[in-house]
Coordinates of C-alpha atoms and ligand atoms in Angstrom, one line a residue:
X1031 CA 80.7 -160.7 56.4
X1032 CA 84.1 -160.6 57.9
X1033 CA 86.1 -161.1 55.0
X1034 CA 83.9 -158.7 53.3
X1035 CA 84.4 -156.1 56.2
X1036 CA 88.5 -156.9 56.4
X1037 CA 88.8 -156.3 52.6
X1038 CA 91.1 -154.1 53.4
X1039 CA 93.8 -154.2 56.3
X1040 CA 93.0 -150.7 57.7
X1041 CA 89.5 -152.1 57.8
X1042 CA 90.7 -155.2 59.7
X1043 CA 93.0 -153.1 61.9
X1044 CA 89.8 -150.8 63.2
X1045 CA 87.9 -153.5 63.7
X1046 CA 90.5 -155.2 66.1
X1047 CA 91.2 -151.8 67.9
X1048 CA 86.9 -151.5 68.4
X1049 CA 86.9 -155.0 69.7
X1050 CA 89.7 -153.7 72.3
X1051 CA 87.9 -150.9 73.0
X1052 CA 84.7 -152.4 73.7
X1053 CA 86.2 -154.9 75.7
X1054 CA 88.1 -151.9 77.8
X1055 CA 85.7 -152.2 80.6
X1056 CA 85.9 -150.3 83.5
X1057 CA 86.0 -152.5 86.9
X1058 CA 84.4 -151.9 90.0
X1059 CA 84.8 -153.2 94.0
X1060 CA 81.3 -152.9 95.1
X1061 CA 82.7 -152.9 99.0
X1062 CA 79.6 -153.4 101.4
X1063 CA 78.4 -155.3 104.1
X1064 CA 75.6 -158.2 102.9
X1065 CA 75.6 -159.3 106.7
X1066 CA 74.9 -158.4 109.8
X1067 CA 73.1 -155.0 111.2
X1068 CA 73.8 -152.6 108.2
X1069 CA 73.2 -155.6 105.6
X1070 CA 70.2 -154.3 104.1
X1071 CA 72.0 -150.8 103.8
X1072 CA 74.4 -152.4 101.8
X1073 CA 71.9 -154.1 99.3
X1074 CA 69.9 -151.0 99.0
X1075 CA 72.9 -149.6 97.8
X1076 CA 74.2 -152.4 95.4
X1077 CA 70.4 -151.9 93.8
X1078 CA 70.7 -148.2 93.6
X1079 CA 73.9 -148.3 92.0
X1080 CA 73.0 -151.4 89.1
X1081 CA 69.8 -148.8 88.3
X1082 CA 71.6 -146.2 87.4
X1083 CA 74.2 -148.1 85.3
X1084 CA 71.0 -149.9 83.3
X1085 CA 69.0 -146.2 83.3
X1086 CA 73.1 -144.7 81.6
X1087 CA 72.5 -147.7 79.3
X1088 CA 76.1 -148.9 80.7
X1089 CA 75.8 -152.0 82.2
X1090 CA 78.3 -153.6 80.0
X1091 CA 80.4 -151.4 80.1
X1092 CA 81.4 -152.0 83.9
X1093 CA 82.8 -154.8 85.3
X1094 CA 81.3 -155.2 89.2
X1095 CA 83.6 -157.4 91.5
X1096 CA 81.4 -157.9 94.7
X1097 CA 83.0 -158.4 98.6
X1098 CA 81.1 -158.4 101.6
X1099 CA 82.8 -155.5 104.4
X1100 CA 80.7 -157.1 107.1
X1101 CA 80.9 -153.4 108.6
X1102 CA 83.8 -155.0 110.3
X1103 CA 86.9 -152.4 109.9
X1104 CA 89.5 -155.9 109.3
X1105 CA 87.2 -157.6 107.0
X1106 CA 87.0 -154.0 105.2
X1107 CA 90.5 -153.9 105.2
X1108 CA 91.3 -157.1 103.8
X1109 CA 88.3 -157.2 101.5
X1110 CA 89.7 -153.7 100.0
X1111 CA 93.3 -155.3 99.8
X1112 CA 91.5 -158.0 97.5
X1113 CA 89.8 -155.9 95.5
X1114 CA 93.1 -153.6 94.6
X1115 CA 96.0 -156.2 94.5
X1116 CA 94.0 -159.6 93.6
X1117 CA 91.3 -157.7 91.0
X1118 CA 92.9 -155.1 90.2
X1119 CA 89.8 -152.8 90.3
X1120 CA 89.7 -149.6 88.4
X1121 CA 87.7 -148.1 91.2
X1122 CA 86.0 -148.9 94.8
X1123 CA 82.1 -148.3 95.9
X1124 CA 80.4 -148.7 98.9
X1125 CA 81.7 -148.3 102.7
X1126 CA 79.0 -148.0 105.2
X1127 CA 80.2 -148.1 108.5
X1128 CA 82.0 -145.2 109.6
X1129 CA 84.9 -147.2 111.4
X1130 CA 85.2 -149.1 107.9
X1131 CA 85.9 -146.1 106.0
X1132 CA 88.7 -145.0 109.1
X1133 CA 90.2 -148.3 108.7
X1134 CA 90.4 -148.5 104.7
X1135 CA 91.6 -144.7 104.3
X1136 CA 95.6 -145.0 104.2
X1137 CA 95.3 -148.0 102.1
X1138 CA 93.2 -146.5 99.7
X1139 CA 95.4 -143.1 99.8
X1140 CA 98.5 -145.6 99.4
X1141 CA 97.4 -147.5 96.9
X1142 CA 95.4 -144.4 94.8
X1143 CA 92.9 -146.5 94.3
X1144 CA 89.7 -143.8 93.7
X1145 CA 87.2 -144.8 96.2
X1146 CA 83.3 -143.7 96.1
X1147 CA 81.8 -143.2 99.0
X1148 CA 78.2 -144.3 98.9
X1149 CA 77.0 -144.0 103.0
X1150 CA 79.8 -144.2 105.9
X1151 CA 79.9 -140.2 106.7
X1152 CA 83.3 -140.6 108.8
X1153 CA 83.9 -136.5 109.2
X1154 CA 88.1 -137.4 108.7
X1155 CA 87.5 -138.9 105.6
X1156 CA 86.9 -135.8 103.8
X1157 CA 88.5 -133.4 106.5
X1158 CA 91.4 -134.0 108.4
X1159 CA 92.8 -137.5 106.7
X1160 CA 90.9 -136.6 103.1
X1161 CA 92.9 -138.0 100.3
X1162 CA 92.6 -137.0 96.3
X1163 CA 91.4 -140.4 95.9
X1164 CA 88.2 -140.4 98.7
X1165 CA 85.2 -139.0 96.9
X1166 CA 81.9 -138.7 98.9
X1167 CA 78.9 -139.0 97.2
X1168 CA 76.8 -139.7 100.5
X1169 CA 77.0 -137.2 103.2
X1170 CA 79.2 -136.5 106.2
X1171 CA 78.1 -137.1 110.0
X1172 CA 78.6 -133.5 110.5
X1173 CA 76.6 -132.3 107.5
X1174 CA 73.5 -134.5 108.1
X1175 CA 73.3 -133.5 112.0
X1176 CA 74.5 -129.8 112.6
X1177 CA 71.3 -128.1 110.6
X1178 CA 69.4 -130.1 113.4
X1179 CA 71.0 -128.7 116.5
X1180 CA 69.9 -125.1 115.3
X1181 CA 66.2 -126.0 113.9
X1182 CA 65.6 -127.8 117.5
X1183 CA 66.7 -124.8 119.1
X1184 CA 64.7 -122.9 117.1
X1185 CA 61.7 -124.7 117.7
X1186 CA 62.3 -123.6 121.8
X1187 CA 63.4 -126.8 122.5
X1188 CA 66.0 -126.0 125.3
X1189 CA 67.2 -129.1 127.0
X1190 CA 68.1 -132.5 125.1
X1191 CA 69.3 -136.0 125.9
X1192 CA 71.3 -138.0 123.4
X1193 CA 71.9 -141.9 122.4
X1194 CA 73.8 -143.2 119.6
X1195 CA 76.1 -146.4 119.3
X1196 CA 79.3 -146.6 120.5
X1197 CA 81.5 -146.3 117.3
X1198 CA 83.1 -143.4 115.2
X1199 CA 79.5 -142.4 113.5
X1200 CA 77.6 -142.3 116.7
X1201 CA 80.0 -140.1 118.5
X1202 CA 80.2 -137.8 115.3
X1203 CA 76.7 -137.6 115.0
X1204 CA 76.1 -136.6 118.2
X1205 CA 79.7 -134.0 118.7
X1206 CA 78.0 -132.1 115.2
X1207 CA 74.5 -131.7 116.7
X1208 CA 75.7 -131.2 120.3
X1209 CA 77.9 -128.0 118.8
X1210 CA 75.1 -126.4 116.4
X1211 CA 72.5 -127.1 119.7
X1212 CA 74.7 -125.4 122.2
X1213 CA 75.9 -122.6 120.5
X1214 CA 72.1 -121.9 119.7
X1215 CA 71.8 -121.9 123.4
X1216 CA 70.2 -125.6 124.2
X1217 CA 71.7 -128.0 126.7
X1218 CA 72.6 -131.5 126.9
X1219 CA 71.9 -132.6 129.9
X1220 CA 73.0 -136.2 129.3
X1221 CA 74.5 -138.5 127.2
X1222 CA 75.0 -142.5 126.6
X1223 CA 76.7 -144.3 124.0
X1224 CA 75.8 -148.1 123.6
X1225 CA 77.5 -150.8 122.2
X1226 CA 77.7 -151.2 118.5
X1227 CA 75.6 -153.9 117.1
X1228 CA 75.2 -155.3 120.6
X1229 CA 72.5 -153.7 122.3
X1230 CA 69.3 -155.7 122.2
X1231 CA 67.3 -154.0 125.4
X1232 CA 67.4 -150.2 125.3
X1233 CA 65.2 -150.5 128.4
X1234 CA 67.9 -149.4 130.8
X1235 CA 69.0 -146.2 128.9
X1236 CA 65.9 -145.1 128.1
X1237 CA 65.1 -144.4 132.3
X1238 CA 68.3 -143.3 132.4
X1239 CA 67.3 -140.7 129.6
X1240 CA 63.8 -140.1 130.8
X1241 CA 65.1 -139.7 134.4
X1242 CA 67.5 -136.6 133.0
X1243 CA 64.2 -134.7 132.6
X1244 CA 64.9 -133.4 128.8
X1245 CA 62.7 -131.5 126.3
X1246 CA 63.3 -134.6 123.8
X1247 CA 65.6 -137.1 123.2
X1248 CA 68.1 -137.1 120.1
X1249 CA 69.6 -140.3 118.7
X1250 CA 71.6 -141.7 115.6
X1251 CA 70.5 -145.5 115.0
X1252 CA 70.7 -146.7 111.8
X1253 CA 69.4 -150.4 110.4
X1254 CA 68.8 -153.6 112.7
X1255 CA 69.5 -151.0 115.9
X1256 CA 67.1 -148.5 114.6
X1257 CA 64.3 -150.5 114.3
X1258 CA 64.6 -152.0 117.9
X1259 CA 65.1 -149.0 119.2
X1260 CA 62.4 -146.8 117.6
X1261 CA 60.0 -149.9 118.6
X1262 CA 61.7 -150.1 122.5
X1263 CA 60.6 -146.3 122.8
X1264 CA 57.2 -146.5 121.8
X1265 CA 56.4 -149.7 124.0
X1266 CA 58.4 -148.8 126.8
X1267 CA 56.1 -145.8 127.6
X1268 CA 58.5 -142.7 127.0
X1269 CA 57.5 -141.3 123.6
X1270 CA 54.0 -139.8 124.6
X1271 CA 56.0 -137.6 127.4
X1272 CA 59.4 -136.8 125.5
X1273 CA 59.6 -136.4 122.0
X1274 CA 62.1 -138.6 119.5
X1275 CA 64.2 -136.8 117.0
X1276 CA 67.7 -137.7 115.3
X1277 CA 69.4 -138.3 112.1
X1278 CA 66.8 -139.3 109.3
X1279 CA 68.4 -142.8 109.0
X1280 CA 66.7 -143.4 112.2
X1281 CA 63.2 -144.0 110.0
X1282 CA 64.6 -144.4 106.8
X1283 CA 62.1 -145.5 105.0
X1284 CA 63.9 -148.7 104.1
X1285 CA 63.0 -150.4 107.3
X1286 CA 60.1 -147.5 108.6
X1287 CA 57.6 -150.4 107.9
X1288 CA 59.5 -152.7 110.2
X1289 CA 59.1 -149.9 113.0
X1290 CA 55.6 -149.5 112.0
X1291 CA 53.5 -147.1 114.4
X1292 CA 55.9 -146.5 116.8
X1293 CA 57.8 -144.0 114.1
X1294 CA 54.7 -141.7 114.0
X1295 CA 55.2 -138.2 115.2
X1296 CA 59.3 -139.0 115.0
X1297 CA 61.2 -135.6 113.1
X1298 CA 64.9 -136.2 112.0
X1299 CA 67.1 -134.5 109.6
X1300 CA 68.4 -135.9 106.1
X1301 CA 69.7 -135.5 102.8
X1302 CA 67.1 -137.4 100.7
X1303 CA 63.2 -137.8 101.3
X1304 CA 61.6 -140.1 98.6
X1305 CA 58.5 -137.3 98.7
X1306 CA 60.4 -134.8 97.6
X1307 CA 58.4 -133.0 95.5
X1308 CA 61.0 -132.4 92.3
X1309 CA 60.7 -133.7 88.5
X1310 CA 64.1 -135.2 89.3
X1311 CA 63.2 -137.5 92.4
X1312 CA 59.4 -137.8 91.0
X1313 CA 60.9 -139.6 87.8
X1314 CA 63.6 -141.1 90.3
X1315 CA 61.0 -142.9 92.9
X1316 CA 58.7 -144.2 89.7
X1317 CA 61.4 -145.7 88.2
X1318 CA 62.8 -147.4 91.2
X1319 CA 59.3 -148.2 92.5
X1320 CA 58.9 -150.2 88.7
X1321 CA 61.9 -152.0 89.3
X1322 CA 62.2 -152.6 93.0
X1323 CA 58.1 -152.8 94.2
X1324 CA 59.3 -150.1 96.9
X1325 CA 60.1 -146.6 97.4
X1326 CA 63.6 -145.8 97.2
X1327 CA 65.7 -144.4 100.5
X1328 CA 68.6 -142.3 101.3
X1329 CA 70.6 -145.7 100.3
X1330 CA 69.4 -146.1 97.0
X1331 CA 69.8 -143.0 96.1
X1332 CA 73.5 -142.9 97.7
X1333 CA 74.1 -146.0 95.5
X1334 CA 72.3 -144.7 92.4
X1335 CA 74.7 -140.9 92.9
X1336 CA 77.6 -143.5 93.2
X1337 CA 77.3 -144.7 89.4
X1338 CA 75.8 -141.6 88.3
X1339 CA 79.3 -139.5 88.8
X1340 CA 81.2 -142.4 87.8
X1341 CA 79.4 -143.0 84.3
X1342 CA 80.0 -139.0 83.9
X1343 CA 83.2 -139.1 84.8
X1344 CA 83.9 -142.3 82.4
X1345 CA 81.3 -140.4 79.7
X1346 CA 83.9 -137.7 79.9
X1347 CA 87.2 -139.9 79.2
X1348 CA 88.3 -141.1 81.7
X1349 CA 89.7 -144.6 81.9
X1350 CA 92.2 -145.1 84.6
X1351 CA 92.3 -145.3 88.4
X1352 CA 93.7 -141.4 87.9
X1353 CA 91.8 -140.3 85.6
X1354 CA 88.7 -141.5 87.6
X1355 CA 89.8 -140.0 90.8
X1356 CA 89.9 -136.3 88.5
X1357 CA 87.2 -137.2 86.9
X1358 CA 84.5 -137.3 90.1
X1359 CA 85.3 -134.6 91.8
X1360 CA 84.0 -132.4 88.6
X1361 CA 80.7 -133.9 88.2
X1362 CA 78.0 -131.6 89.0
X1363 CA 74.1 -132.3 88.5
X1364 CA 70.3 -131.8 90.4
X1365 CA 69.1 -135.5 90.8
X1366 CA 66.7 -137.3 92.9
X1367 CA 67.7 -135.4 96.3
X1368 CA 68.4 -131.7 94.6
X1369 CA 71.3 -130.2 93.3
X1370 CA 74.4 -132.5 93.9
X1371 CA 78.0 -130.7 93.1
X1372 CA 81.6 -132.2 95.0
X1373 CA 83.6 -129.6 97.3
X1374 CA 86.8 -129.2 95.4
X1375 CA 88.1 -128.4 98.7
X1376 CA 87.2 -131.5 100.9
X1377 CA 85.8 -134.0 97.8
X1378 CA 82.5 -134.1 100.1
X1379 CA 79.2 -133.4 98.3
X1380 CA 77.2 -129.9 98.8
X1381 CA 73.5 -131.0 99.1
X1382 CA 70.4 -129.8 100.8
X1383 CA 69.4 -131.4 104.1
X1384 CA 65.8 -132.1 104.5
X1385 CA 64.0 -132.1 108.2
X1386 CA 61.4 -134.2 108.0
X1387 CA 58.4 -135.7 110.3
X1388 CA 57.4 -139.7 110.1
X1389 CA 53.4 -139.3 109.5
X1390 CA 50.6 -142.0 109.2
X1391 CA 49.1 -142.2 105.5
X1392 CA 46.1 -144.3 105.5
X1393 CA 47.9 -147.6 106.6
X1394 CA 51.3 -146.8 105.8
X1395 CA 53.9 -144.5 106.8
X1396 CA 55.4 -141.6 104.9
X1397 CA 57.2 -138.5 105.4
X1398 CA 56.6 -135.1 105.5
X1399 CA 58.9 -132.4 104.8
X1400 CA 59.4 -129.7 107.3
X1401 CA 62.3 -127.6 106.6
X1402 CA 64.7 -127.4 104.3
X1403 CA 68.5 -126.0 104.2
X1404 CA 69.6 -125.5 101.1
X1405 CA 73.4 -126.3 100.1
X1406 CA 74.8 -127.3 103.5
X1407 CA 78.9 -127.4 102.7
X1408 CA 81.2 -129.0 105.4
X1409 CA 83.8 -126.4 107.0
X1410 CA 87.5 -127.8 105.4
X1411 CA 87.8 -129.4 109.0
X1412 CA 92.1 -129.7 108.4
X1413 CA 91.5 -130.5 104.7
X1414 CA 93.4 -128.7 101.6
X1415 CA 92.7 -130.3 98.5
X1416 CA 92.8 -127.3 96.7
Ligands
LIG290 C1 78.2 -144.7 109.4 O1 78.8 -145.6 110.1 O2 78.8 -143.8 108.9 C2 76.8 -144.8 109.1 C3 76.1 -146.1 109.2 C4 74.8 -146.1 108.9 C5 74.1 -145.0 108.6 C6 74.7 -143.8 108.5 C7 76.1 -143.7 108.8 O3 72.8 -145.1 108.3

């Protein structure tokens, strides 16, 4: 067969050059944390992001190089370090944490290295220390929060307590939806911030809160905090007085079964609800359900965008750390969570944000969508890209 195909030396010659080509894969630093409280984050993303790749018919065609961040910025930082100088990655995925994403920035800048963001929603990242090389496929802090500060005002809710943990995401979270709430005309009348990854008892905070009077309470928790918390406010008496709202991470529906009851009645804000009610997510949610044996969350899908605009951008030619960084910013598409496009002007994505209420369904929990606001775009916040 191959002395038949090589009859001729041109033959031989294309054959050779297909082999390189086909060998020409393109090599990705999956960079997320597989311990500690946002490990589960991190594997619904890794899941997310190998679905798409199989669904693209690609798999072979990427190389995935695997690190563990920790959601420690110095483990981020030396874990990136690896992945660029040791590997010799083509491209980075992953960050969840916030102060991760802070800390990796000026290497990955440095070292133009395209990195995809698939959760931390650090506002600098794609504001005031954006780089051509930081595409954000998730969300931002700001983006997910400020539609929440006007809709709670709306609803004639006028006076608000906040909690988040004490680290770059938590005080973002809560600066966006503290500015949209106030300008409205609501008024925080008191705030906490606990430590990150620390706090076991919410117990003390939450008489602190209750004792500040407030229409309801608004928090960002997100994984092994979230859980605890959303549990410590049910059982701790406070939730049939005050109502809980926050950031929809808070009953992602990745650990909402872990919460259980307690995340009944609970409205947040988000950019992805796995009952969205589109041919796009339907197909989406069946086909991760098939694979997985669970719905998909905010994560998945973050992970699943993550491949999606790199195949694209790899579909459309390009094969270098340069190329790639062009390459994502012009992908445009309506997927699983609605119409996804990437600000030219930040590298953030435009998406809809989603308020939605945690609601008993026979045994289980789902959640019901309650407003929607279409195309939410981050102000340039000290960015010019373009
Ligand atoms: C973040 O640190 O940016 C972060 C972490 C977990 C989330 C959302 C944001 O669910």
């Amino acid at each position: 067969m191959k002395k038949y195909v090589c009859a001729a030396l041109g033959a031989c010659a294309s054959i050779a050059l297909m082999a390189h080509a086909a060998a020409a894969e393109t090599k990705v630093g999956l960079l997320l944390p597989k311990s500690g409280n946002y490990a589960a984050l991190g594997q619904e993303i890794d899941d997310g992001f190998v679905m798409a790749l199989e669904e693209a018919g690609m798999a072979d065609d990427f190389t995935l190089v695997r690190e563990d961040s920790e959601a420690k910025p110095p483990v981020g930082v030396a874990k990136a370090r690896k992945l660029v100088l040791q590997d010799e990655v083509d491209a980075m995925v992953g960050i969840v944490s916030s102060a991760v994403l802070g800390a990796v920035r000026d290497f990955v800048d440095g070292s133009k290295v395209p990195l995809i963001v698939a959760n931390a929603g650090n506002d600098a990242a794609t504001g005031a220390s954006c780089s051509k090389y930081i595409v954000r496929v998730s969300f931002s802090n700001g983006q997910v929060n400020r539609p929440m500060g006007s809709w709670m005002a709306e609803q004639g809710i006028k006076k608000v307590y906040t909690l988040a943990p004490d680290y770059a995401a938590g005080h973002q979270m809560i600066d966006a939806f503290t500015e949209s709430f106030t300008a409205a005309g609501g008024e925080i009348v008191g705030s906490e911030y606990t430590p990150f990854g620390k706090t076991q008892d919410f117990g003390p905070y939450l008489t602190t809160a209750k004792a500040a009077s407030p229409d309801a309470i608004f928090v960002f928790y997100a994984g092994g905090e979230a859980i605890s918390f959303v549990k410590q406010y049910d059982s701790f008496g406070i939730k049939k007085d005050i109502p809980l709202y926050g950031s929809g991470f808070l009953t992602s529906p990745l650990y909402v079964k872990a919460e259980g009851p307690a995340a009944i009645g609970v409205k947040t804000s988000l950019h992805y609800v796995p009952t969205l009610d589109t041919p796009e997510n339907k197909a989406f949610v069946a086909a991760f359900k098939a694979k997985f044996d669970r719905p998909p969350s905010e994560y998945a899908v973050q992970g699943y965008d993550a491949a999606r605009v790199l195949v694209e951008a790899v579909k459309a030619g390009a094969n270098d750390r340069e190329s790639i960084a062009e390459g994502l910013t012009k992908v445009s598409y309506t997927g699983p969570r609605g119409p996804l496009t990437i600000d030219p002007a930040t590298n953030n994505v435009v998406q809809n944000i989603y308020i939605y209420e945690t609601v008993a369904d026979g045994d289980a929990l789902t959640q019901k969508i309650i407003g929607t606001v279409p195309e939410v775009r981050d102000p340039a916040n000290g960015c010019s890209l373009k």
